[in-house]
Short mmCIF file of C-alpha atoms (C1' of nucleotides) in Angstrom, two decimals:
data_model
loop_
_atom_site.label_atom_id
_atom_site.label_comp_id
_atom_site.label_asym_id
_atom_site.label_seq_id
_atom_site.Cartn_x
_atom_site.Cartn_y
_atom_site.Cartn_z
CA UNK A 47 24.33 -1.75 -19.03
CA UNK A 48 27.02 -5.02 -18.65
CA UNK A 49 25.82 -4.34 -14.62
CA UNK A 50 22.29 -4.00 -15.67
CA UNK A 51 23.17 -7.44 -16.53
CA UNK A 52 24.85 -8.73 -14.18
CA UNK A 53 22.14 -8.28 -11.89
CA UNK A 54 19.44 -8.99 -13.77
CA UNK A 55 20.69 -12.15 -14.08
CA UNK A 56 22.16 -12.21 -10.02
CA UNK A 57 18.77 -11.05 -9.91
CA UNK A 58 16.78 -14.14 -11.85
CA UNK A 59 19.30 -16.54 -10.02
CA UNK A 60 18.57 -15.20 -6.38
CA UNK A 61 14.79 -16.27 -7.79
CA UNK A 62 15.14 -19.41 -8.75
CA UNK A 63 17.47 -20.11 -5.88
CA UNK A 64 14.18 -19.71 -3.72
CA UNK A 65 12.20 -21.03 -5.95
CA UNK A 66 14.61 -24.09 -5.47
CA UNK A 67 15.71 -23.50 -1.09
CA UNK A 68 12.02 -22.38 -0.20
CA UNK A 69 12.44 -23.63 2.93
CA UNK A 70 15.92 -24.44 3.75
CA UNK A 71 16.05 -19.93 3.42
CA UNK A 72 14.29 -16.64 5.14
CA UNK A 73 11.65 -15.89 2.12
CA UNK A 74 11.90 -12.35 3.58
CA UNK A 75 15.49 -12.23 3.10
CA UNK A 76 15.76 -13.95 -0.32
CA UNK A 77 12.72 -12.10 -1.30
CA UNK A 78 15.41 -8.17 0.30
CA UNK A 79 17.99 -9.67 -1.80
CA UNK A 80 16.08 -9.96 -5.13
CA UNK A 81 14.48 -6.79 -4.65
CA UNK A 82 17.73 -5.21 -4.56
CA UNK A 83 19.14 -6.36 -6.97
CA UNK A 84 16.79 -5.12 -8.94
CA UNK A 85 15.63 -2.47 -7.85
CA UNK A 86 19.48 -1.18 -8.99
CA UNK A 87 19.23 -3.10 -12.41
CA UNK A 88 16.74 -0.39 -12.43
CA UNK A 89 18.13 2.01 -10.49
CA UNK A 90 21.25 1.83 -12.86
CA UNK A 91 18.55 1.16 -16.73
CA UNK A 92 17.02 4.44 -15.06
CA UNK A 93 20.19 6.59 -15.49
CA UNK A 94 21.28 4.91 -18.51
CA UNK A 95 18.83 5.28 -20.82
CA UNK A 96 18.81 5.57 -23.87
CA UNK A 97 17.28 9.03 -25.89
CA UNK A 98 15.78 7.03 -28.15
CA UNK A 99 13.39 4.89 -26.58
CA UNK A 100 12.40 1.21 -28.86
CA UNK A 101 16.07 0.93 -29.46
CA UNK A 102 19.24 0.70 -27.58
CA UNK A 103 19.07 -1.09 -24.14
CA UNK A 104 16.14 -1.99 -23.36
CA UNK A 105 15.27 -4.71 -25.58
CA UNK A 106 19.33 -5.52 -25.80
CA UNK A 107 19.25 -6.93 -21.86
CA UNK A 108 15.83 -8.45 -22.05
CA UNK A 109 17.11 -10.78 -25.46
CA UNK A 110 19.87 -11.11 -23.42
CA UNK A 111 17.28 -12.24 -20.97
CA UNK A 112 15.45 -13.93 -22.90
CA UNK A 113 19.34 -16.07 -24.08
CA UNK A 114 19.48 -17.34 -20.89
CA UNK A 115 18.05 -19.99 -20.05
CA UNK A 116 14.56 -20.97 -19.05
CA UNK A 117 14.59 -20.43 -16.06
CA UNK A 118 15.25 -16.34 -17.22
CA UNK A 119 13.66 -17.07 -19.12
CA UNK A 120 10.27 -18.36 -17.69
CA UNK A 121 10.61 -15.50 -15.67
CA UNK A 122 10.16 -12.69 -18.12
CA UNK A 123 7.43 -14.74 -19.06
CA UNK A 124 5.87 -14.03 -16.60
CA UNK A 125 7.15 -10.25 -15.18
CA UNK A 126 6.37 -9.67 -19.56
CA UNK A 127 3.83 -11.44 -20.38
CA UNK A 128 0.70 -9.65 -18.88
CA UNK A 129 2.10 -6.09 -19.67
CA UNK A 130 2.62 -6.76 -23.86
CA UNK A 131 -1.01 -6.22 -24.27
CA UNK A 132 -3.02 -3.10 -25.76
CA UNK A 133 -4.65 -1.12 -22.42
CA UNK A 134 -1.45 -1.71 -20.06
CA UNK A 135 -2.59 1.43 -17.67
CA UNK A 136 1.61 2.25 -18.16
CA UNK A 137 2.52 1.93 -21.18
CA UNK A 138 0.23 4.07 -23.40
CA UNK A 139 -1.57 2.87 -27.12
CA UNK A 140 0.98 3.81 -29.51
CA UNK A 141 0.34 4.00 -32.65
CA UNK A 142 0.74 6.52 -35.00
CA UNK A 143 -2.40 8.67 -35.18
CA UNK A 144 -3.28 11.79 -36.61
CA UNK A 145 -3.19 14.30 -32.71
CA UNK A 146 -5.83 15.10 -31.05
CA UNK A 147 -8.21 17.47 -31.60
CA UNK A 148 -6.61 19.97 -28.87
CA UNK A 149 -8.09 23.11 -29.79
CA UNK A 150 -10.93 21.46 -29.36
CA UNK A 151 -13.02 22.99 -26.68
CA UNK A 152 -14.03 21.21 -24.13
CA UNK A 153 -17.08 20.04 -24.97
CA UNK A 154 -16.59 19.08 -27.86
CA UNK A 155 -14.03 16.53 -27.79
CA UNK A 156 -16.87 15.88 -24.99
CA UNK A 157 -18.98 14.74 -28.08
CA UNK A 158 -16.41 12.63 -29.13
CA UNK A 159 -17.63 10.64 -27.18
CA UNK A 160 -21.07 11.60 -25.95
CA UNK A 161 -21.64 10.89 -29.22
CA UNK A 162 -21.77 7.00 -27.86
CA UNK A 163 -22.69 7.61 -24.55
CA UNK A 164 -25.01 9.86 -24.90
CA UNK A 165 -27.64 9.12 -22.30
CA UNK A 166 -29.65 9.39 -25.42
CA UNK A 167 -27.98 6.97 -26.90
CA UNK A 168 -30.20 4.27 -28.62
CA UNK A 169 -30.25 1.10 -26.06
CA UNK A 170 -29.01 -1.50 -28.10
CA UNK A 171 -26.47 0.63 -29.13
CA UNK A 172 -25.49 1.28 -25.41
CA UNK A 173 -25.61 -2.43 -25.03
CA UNK A 174 -23.42 -3.06 -27.85
CA UNK A 175 -20.67 -0.24 -26.62
CA UNK A 176 -21.59 -2.01 -23.08
CA UNK A 177 -20.81 -4.82 -24.42
CA UNK A 178 -17.14 -3.81 -25.69
CA UNK A 179 -16.57 -1.52 -22.33
CA UNK A 180 -16.72 -4.80 -20.61
CA UNK A 181 -13.78 -6.73 -23.08
CA UNK A 182 -11.78 -3.08 -22.47
CA UNK A 183 -11.43 -3.26 -19.08
CA UNK A 184 -8.69 -5.80 -17.01
CA UNK A 185 -8.28 -5.61 -13.04
CA UNK A 186 -5.12 -6.10 -11.27
CA UNK A 187 -4.68 -6.23 -7.20
CA UNK A 188 -1.67 -4.50 -6.00
CA UNK A 189 -0.58 -3.96 -3.31
CA UNK A 190 -1.25 -0.84 -1.15
CA UNK A 191 1.90 0.77 0.86
CA UNK A 192 2.56 -0.70 3.84
CA UNK A 193 3.08 1.76 5.33
CA UNK A 194 2.69 6.01 4.82
CA UNK A 195 -0.94 6.88 3.67
CA UNK A 196 -2.37 3.71 3.28
CA UNK A 197 -5.60 5.98 1.75
CA UNK A 198 -3.39 6.58 -1.02
CA UNK A 199 -4.72 4.26 -4.54
CA UNK A 200 -1.21 2.81 -5.59
CA UNK A 201 1.21 4.70 -8.12
CA UNK A 202 0.41 3.46 -11.71
CA UNK A 203 2.73 6.62 -13.57
CA UNK A 204 -0.22 8.22 -14.55
CA UNK A 205 -1.81 10.81 -13.19
CA UNK A 206 -6.19 10.49 -12.48
CA UNK A 207 -8.14 12.64 -11.65
CA UNK A 208 -11.02 11.77 -8.41
CA UNK A 209 -14.65 11.43 -10.50
CA UNK A 210 -16.45 9.74 -8.08
CA UNK A 211 -16.25 7.70 -4.65
CA UNK A 212 -19.61 5.49 -4.51
CA UNK A 213 -19.39 2.20 -1.29
CA UNK A 214 -20.14 -0.78 -2.46
CA UNK A 215 -22.71 -3.26 -1.66
CA UNK A 216 -21.20 -6.44 0.36
CA UNK A 217 -17.81 -4.02 0.16
CA UNK A 218 -16.76 -3.18 3.53
CA UNK A 219 -14.73 0.22 1.71
CA UNK A 220 -15.39 2.49 -0.45
CA UNK A 221 -14.80 1.51 -4.32
CA UNK A 222 -12.46 5.59 -5.81
CA UNK A 223 -13.85 6.59 -9.74
CA UNK A 224 -10.71 7.87 -11.43
CA UNK A 225 -9.90 9.03 -14.75
CA UNK A 226 -7.52 10.71 -16.98
CA UNK A 227 -7.02 13.95 -16.29
CA UNK A 228 -6.33 14.90 -19.72
CA UNK A 229 -9.50 13.43 -20.28
CA UNK A 230 -10.69 16.62 -21.77
CA UNK A 231 -7.67 17.66 -23.15
CA UNK A 232 -6.70 14.80 -25.59
CA UNK A 233 -9.74 13.13 -25.03
CA UNK A 234 -8.40 10.21 -23.26
CA UNK A 235 -11.14 7.67 -21.34
CA UNK A 236 -8.47 5.86 -19.85
CA UNK A 237 -10.79 5.16 -16.57
CA UNK A 238 -9.89 3.51 -12.72
CA UNK A 239 -10.95 1.82 -10.05
CA UNK A 240 -9.68 1.55 -7.48
CA UNK A 241 -11.13 -0.39 -4.26
CA UNK A 242 -9.85 -1.86 -1.12
CA UNK A 243 -10.23 -5.97 -1.50
CA UNK A 244 -12.86 -6.72 1.79
CA UNK A 245 -10.04 -9.82 3.14
CA UNK A 246 -7.24 -7.24 2.31
CA UNK A 247 -6.95 -4.08 3.05
CA UNK A 248 -3.28 -3.63 1.91
CA UNK A 249 -4.39 -4.88 -1.29
CA UNK A 250 -6.17 -2.88 -4.15
CA UNK A 251 -8.08 -4.40 -7.00
CA UNK A 252 -8.04 -1.48 -9.34
CA UNK A 253 -10.03 -2.19 -12.63
CA UNK A 254 -9.43 -0.54 -15.79
CA UNK A 255 -11.43 0.46 -18.20
CA UNK A 256 -10.40 1.98 -22.09
CA UNK A 257 -7.32 2.41 -22.79
CA UNK A 258 -5.00 5.86 -22.58
CA UNK A 259 -5.07 7.66 -25.51
CA UNK A 260 -3.26 11.20 -24.37
CA UNK A 261 -0.09 9.60 -25.27
CA UNK A 262 -0.43 9.58 -28.82
CA UNK A 263 -1.01 13.05 -29.53
CA UNK A 264 1.29 14.77 -31.14
CA UNK A 265 1.14 17.54 -28.21
CA UNK A 266 0.50 15.71 -25.88
CA UNK A 267 2.62 15.73 -22.70
CA UNK A 268 3.84 12.62 -22.67
CA UNK A 269 4.14 12.35 -26.57
CA UNK A 270 6.55 9.49 -28.06
CA UNK A 271 8.98 9.84 -29.08
CA UNK A 272 8.31 7.24 -32.74
CA UNK A 273 9.50 4.58 -33.64
CA UNK A 274 8.30 2.53 -36.46
CA UNK A 275 5.01 2.74 -35.48
CA UNK A 276 4.60 -0.75 -33.53
CA UNK A 277 7.27 -0.03 -30.45
CA UNK A 278 6.67 0.83 -27.16
CA UNK A 279 7.13 3.36 -25.88
CA UNK A 280 8.24 4.09 -22.26
CA UNK A 281 5.96 5.28 -19.23
CA UNK A 282 8.22 8.04 -18.78
CA UNK A 283 6.18 10.58 -21.14
CA UNK A 284 3.80 11.39 -20.28
CA UNK A 285 2.94 11.85 -15.69
CA UNK A 286 4.48 8.94 -15.84
CA UNK A 287 7.39 9.04 -13.21
CA UNK A 288 6.79 12.04 -11.42
CA UNK A 289 9.01 12.32 -8.71
CA UNK A 290 7.37 11.75 -5.50
CA UNK A 291 5.78 13.90 -3.82
CA UNK A 292 3.94 11.26 -1.28
CA UNK A 293 6.31 9.39 0.19
CA UNK A 294 4.96 5.98 -1.11
CA UNK A 295 6.38 6.15 -4.87
CA UNK A 296 10.41 6.59 -4.71
CA UNK A 297 10.30 3.25 -2.68
CA UNK A 298 6.89 2.21 -3.12
CA UNK A 299 6.71 2.24 -6.76
CA UNK A 300 7.42 -0.96 -7.41
CA UNK A 301 4.35 -2.26 -5.53
CA UNK A 302 2.18 -0.36 -8.14
CA UNK A 303 1.22 -2.99 -10.49
CA UNK A 304 1.36 -2.30 -14.07
CA UNK A 305 0.21 -5.00 -16.61
CA UNK A 306 -0.58 -4.49 -20.09
CA UNK A 307 -2.48 -7.06 -21.08
CA UNK A 308 -4.57 -7.00 -24.99
CA UNK A 309 -8.12 -8.39 -24.68
CA UNK A 310 -8.83 -10.86 -27.04
CA UNK A 311 -11.11 -10.90 -30.10
CA UNK A 312 -14.70 -11.05 -29.59
CA UNK A 313 -14.99 -15.49 -28.27
CA UNK A 314 -11.00 -14.98 -28.03
CA UNK A 315 -11.08 -14.44 -24.32
CA UNK A 316 -10.92 -17.47 -22.99
CA UNK A 317 -13.02 -17.21 -19.16
CA UNK A 318 -10.16 -18.06 -17.79
CA UNK A 319 -8.67 -16.17 -15.41
CA UNK A 320 -6.03 -17.12 -14.45
CA UNK A 321 -3.96 -18.66 -17.95
CA UNK A 322 -0.94 -19.47 -17.55
CA UNK A 323 1.84 -17.00 -19.22
CA UNK A 324 2.27 -18.80 -22.23
CA UNK A 325 -0.94 -18.76 -22.50
CA UNK A 326 -0.86 -15.32 -21.51
CA UNK A 327 1.75 -15.60 -24.54
CA UNK A 328 -0.59 -16.75 -26.86
CA UNK A 329 -3.39 -14.73 -26.66
CA UNK A 330 -1.84 -11.73 -25.82
CA UNK A 331 0.08 -12.43 -29.76
CA UNK A 332 -3.58 -12.87 -31.19
CA UNK A 333 -4.42 -10.00 -33.30
CA UNK A 334 -6.45 -6.90 -31.53
CA UNK A 335 -9.49 -6.52 -31.62
CA UNK A 336 -10.95 -4.17 -34.00
CA UNK A 337 -12.45 -1.71 -30.90
CA UNK A 338 -12.35 0.89 -32.39
CA UNK A 339 -12.47 2.35 -28.76
CA UNK A 340 -8.68 1.97 -29.73
CA UNK A 341 -7.05 0.41 -31.00
CA UNK A 342 -3.59 1.08 -30.82
CA UNK A 343 -1.73 -2.34 -31.32
CA UNK A 344 -3.40 -3.91 -33.82
CA UNK A 345 -0.20 -2.80 -35.60
CA UNK A 346 2.10 -4.04 -32.28
CA UNK A 347 0.96 -7.39 -33.68
CA UNK A 348 3.84 -10.01 -31.91
CA UNK A 349 4.86 -10.32 -28.55
CA UNK A 350 8.35 -9.86 -30.21
CA UNK A 351 7.39 -6.63 -31.41
CA UNK A 352 6.90 -5.34 -27.90
CA UNK A 353 9.74 -7.12 -26.34
CA UNK A 354 12.02 -5.65 -28.50
CA UNK A 355 11.19 -1.44 -27.51
CA UNK A 356 10.55 -2.43 -24.08
CA UNK A 357 12.98 -0.22 -22.28
CA UNK A 358 15.16 -1.96 -19.87
CA UNK A 359 13.58 0.33 -17.49
CA UNK A 360 9.83 -1.19 -17.16
CA UNK A 361 11.41 -4.59 -17.04
CA UNK A 362 13.22 -3.54 -14.32
CA UNK A 363 9.91 -2.09 -13.33
CA UNK A 364 7.42 -4.93 -14.13
CA UNK A 365 9.59 -8.05 -12.50
CA UNK A 366 8.58 -5.78 -8.97
CA UNK A 367 5.40 -4.43 -10.26
CA UNK A 368 3.57 -7.04 -11.93
CA UNK A 369 2.96 -10.77 -11.58
CA UNK A 370 1.46 -12.97 -13.26
CA UNK A 371 -1.36 -14.90 -12.90
CA UNK A 372 -0.19 -18.33 -12.35
CA UNK A 373 1.50 -19.65 -8.92
CA UNK A 374 4.51 -18.67 -9.03
CA UNK A 375 6.28 -17.75 -5.89
CA UNK A 376 7.01 -14.65 -7.22
CA UNK A 377 3.96 -13.60 -6.39
CA UNK A 378 4.86 -13.97 -3.36
CA UNK A 379 7.84 -12.60 -2.91
CA UNK A 380 7.02 -8.96 -4.65
CA UNK A 381 3.65 -8.72 -2.52
CA UNK A 382 1.53 -8.17 -5.74
CA UNK A 383 -0.78 -10.13 -6.36
CA UNK A 384 -1.62 -10.04 -10.15
CA UNK A 385 -5.39 -11.96 -11.22
CA UNK A 386 -4.58 -9.42 -13.96
CA UNK A 387 -8.13 -11.06 -15.50
CA UNK A 388 -10.75 -10.03 -18.80
CA UNK A 389 -13.99 -9.19 -17.82
CA UNK A 390 -15.70 -11.25 -19.89
CA UNK A 391 -19.22 -11.84 -19.75
CA UNK A 392 -20.91 -14.05 -21.49
CA UNK A 393 -21.95 -13.51 -24.63
CA UNK A 394 -25.37 -12.47 -24.33
"C1'" DC E 1058 -6.58 31.48 -9.61
"C1'" DC E 1059 -6.82 27.56 -10.86
"C1'" DG E 1060 -6.98 22.44 -10.95
"C1'" DA E 1061 -7.72 18.17 -7.60
"C1'" DT E 1062 -11.34 16.38 -4.13
"C1'" DT E 1063 -15.74 15.77 -1.87
"C1'" DT E 1064 -19.93 14.36 -2.00
"C1'" DG E 1065 -24.62 13.92 -2.77
"C1'" DA E 1066 -27.58 13.84 -6.21
"C1'" DC E 1067 -28.71 12.28 -10.62
"C1'" DC E 1068 -28.57 8.55 -15.21
"C1'" DT E 1069 -28.41 4.01 -16.35
"C1'" DT E 1070 -29.35 -0.85 -15.93
"C1'" DG E 1071 -30.29 -5.47 -14.81
"C1'" DC Q 1452 -36.87 -0.55 -7.23
"C1'" DA Q 1453 -31.50 -1.47 -5.65
"C1'" DA Q 1454 -26.51 -1.00 -6.80
"C1'" DG Q 1455 -23.16 0.82 -9.87
"C1'" DG Q 1456 -21.29 4.73 -12.35
"C1'" DT Q 1457 -20.70 9.26 -13.83
"C1'" DC Q 1458 -21.85 14.81 -12.88
"C1'" DA Q 1459 -21.00 18.70 -11.23
"C1'" DA Q 1460 -21.08 22.32 -7.46
"C1'" DA Q 1461 -18.86 23.17 -4.18
"C1'" DT Q 1462 -14.70 23.19 -1.75
"C1'" DC Q 1463 -9.35 23.12 -0.55
"C1'" DG Q 1464 -4.47 23.60 -1.81
"C1'" DG Q 1465 -0.95 24.74 -4.28
#
DNA sequence: CCGATTTGACCTTG
DNA sequence: CAAGGTCAAATCGG
């Protein structure tokens, strides 16, 4: 743990140094060094990760980093805050709920969803749901692998099943539609859309919708250890962190964006997509929307709780995977544009 | 054989 | 009616 701390601290110092000395030093050189340091921290944390999620090392490291200095906190803010909401694709919902009816037939599973989304639904209900859906959606920009198969979508730790692809008007690249692989078995409603950014084919715009519920089922492949009911569970439980099989993961997964955000309550989210870290902190720490679709962490009301339970591996993860919506150079450094934003629509 | 992907058709919404 | 989103049959691949 000491080594991890040292590595992380070193990384933070390097990042600080980079920001201070921008222009005096080769940026790429500095970035590589920072990446190396954090990579080592991550690798070590992966090796050392305690079996009991939520307790032990992760929180220690985090609290330690947070207590280092303001710059360290800034880095943490920058890196952590985005993922502490609810719908991160990287971290499944975490509330203690009874297992989902796994035994049910696929159709039964679907019925749950159909109840609201079936084509026969009344328009008012549908629009209601639609409004809520819009709130449960956020997009991130993720750097595409710079080598290998560039068509591969970014790996965010979950397993997705592609169910459609569509050419979008005005876009040079088609949009791919994915849903959670466990949609049927565990009634997991999580979906995402992946589309290359027009002006930069090396960047994916990923839109996430709904939360993963496949981690909540006791029988789910990813059923995490229940810790306190409001603690984070690590994504590695399920399909997360599967061994790379396409050549983009091992060294490339860090390019992936793992942002965790919490939808704001009705009207709570600002129309400003470029929230500063501390703003995000406030917003995301606000009581979760009483969304019936999922509400895992209405209990995880405070960032502190989430922070405390976050394993260090996630931290390293986020360090590479996410940025923030601030103008920080970290974004540039890690080549991960994090325009994490809520799709908001004006109240109709 | 089973699960994932592809792809054209269909549905919903504005 | 156009565009976005989803379905589902056909196909692919392990």
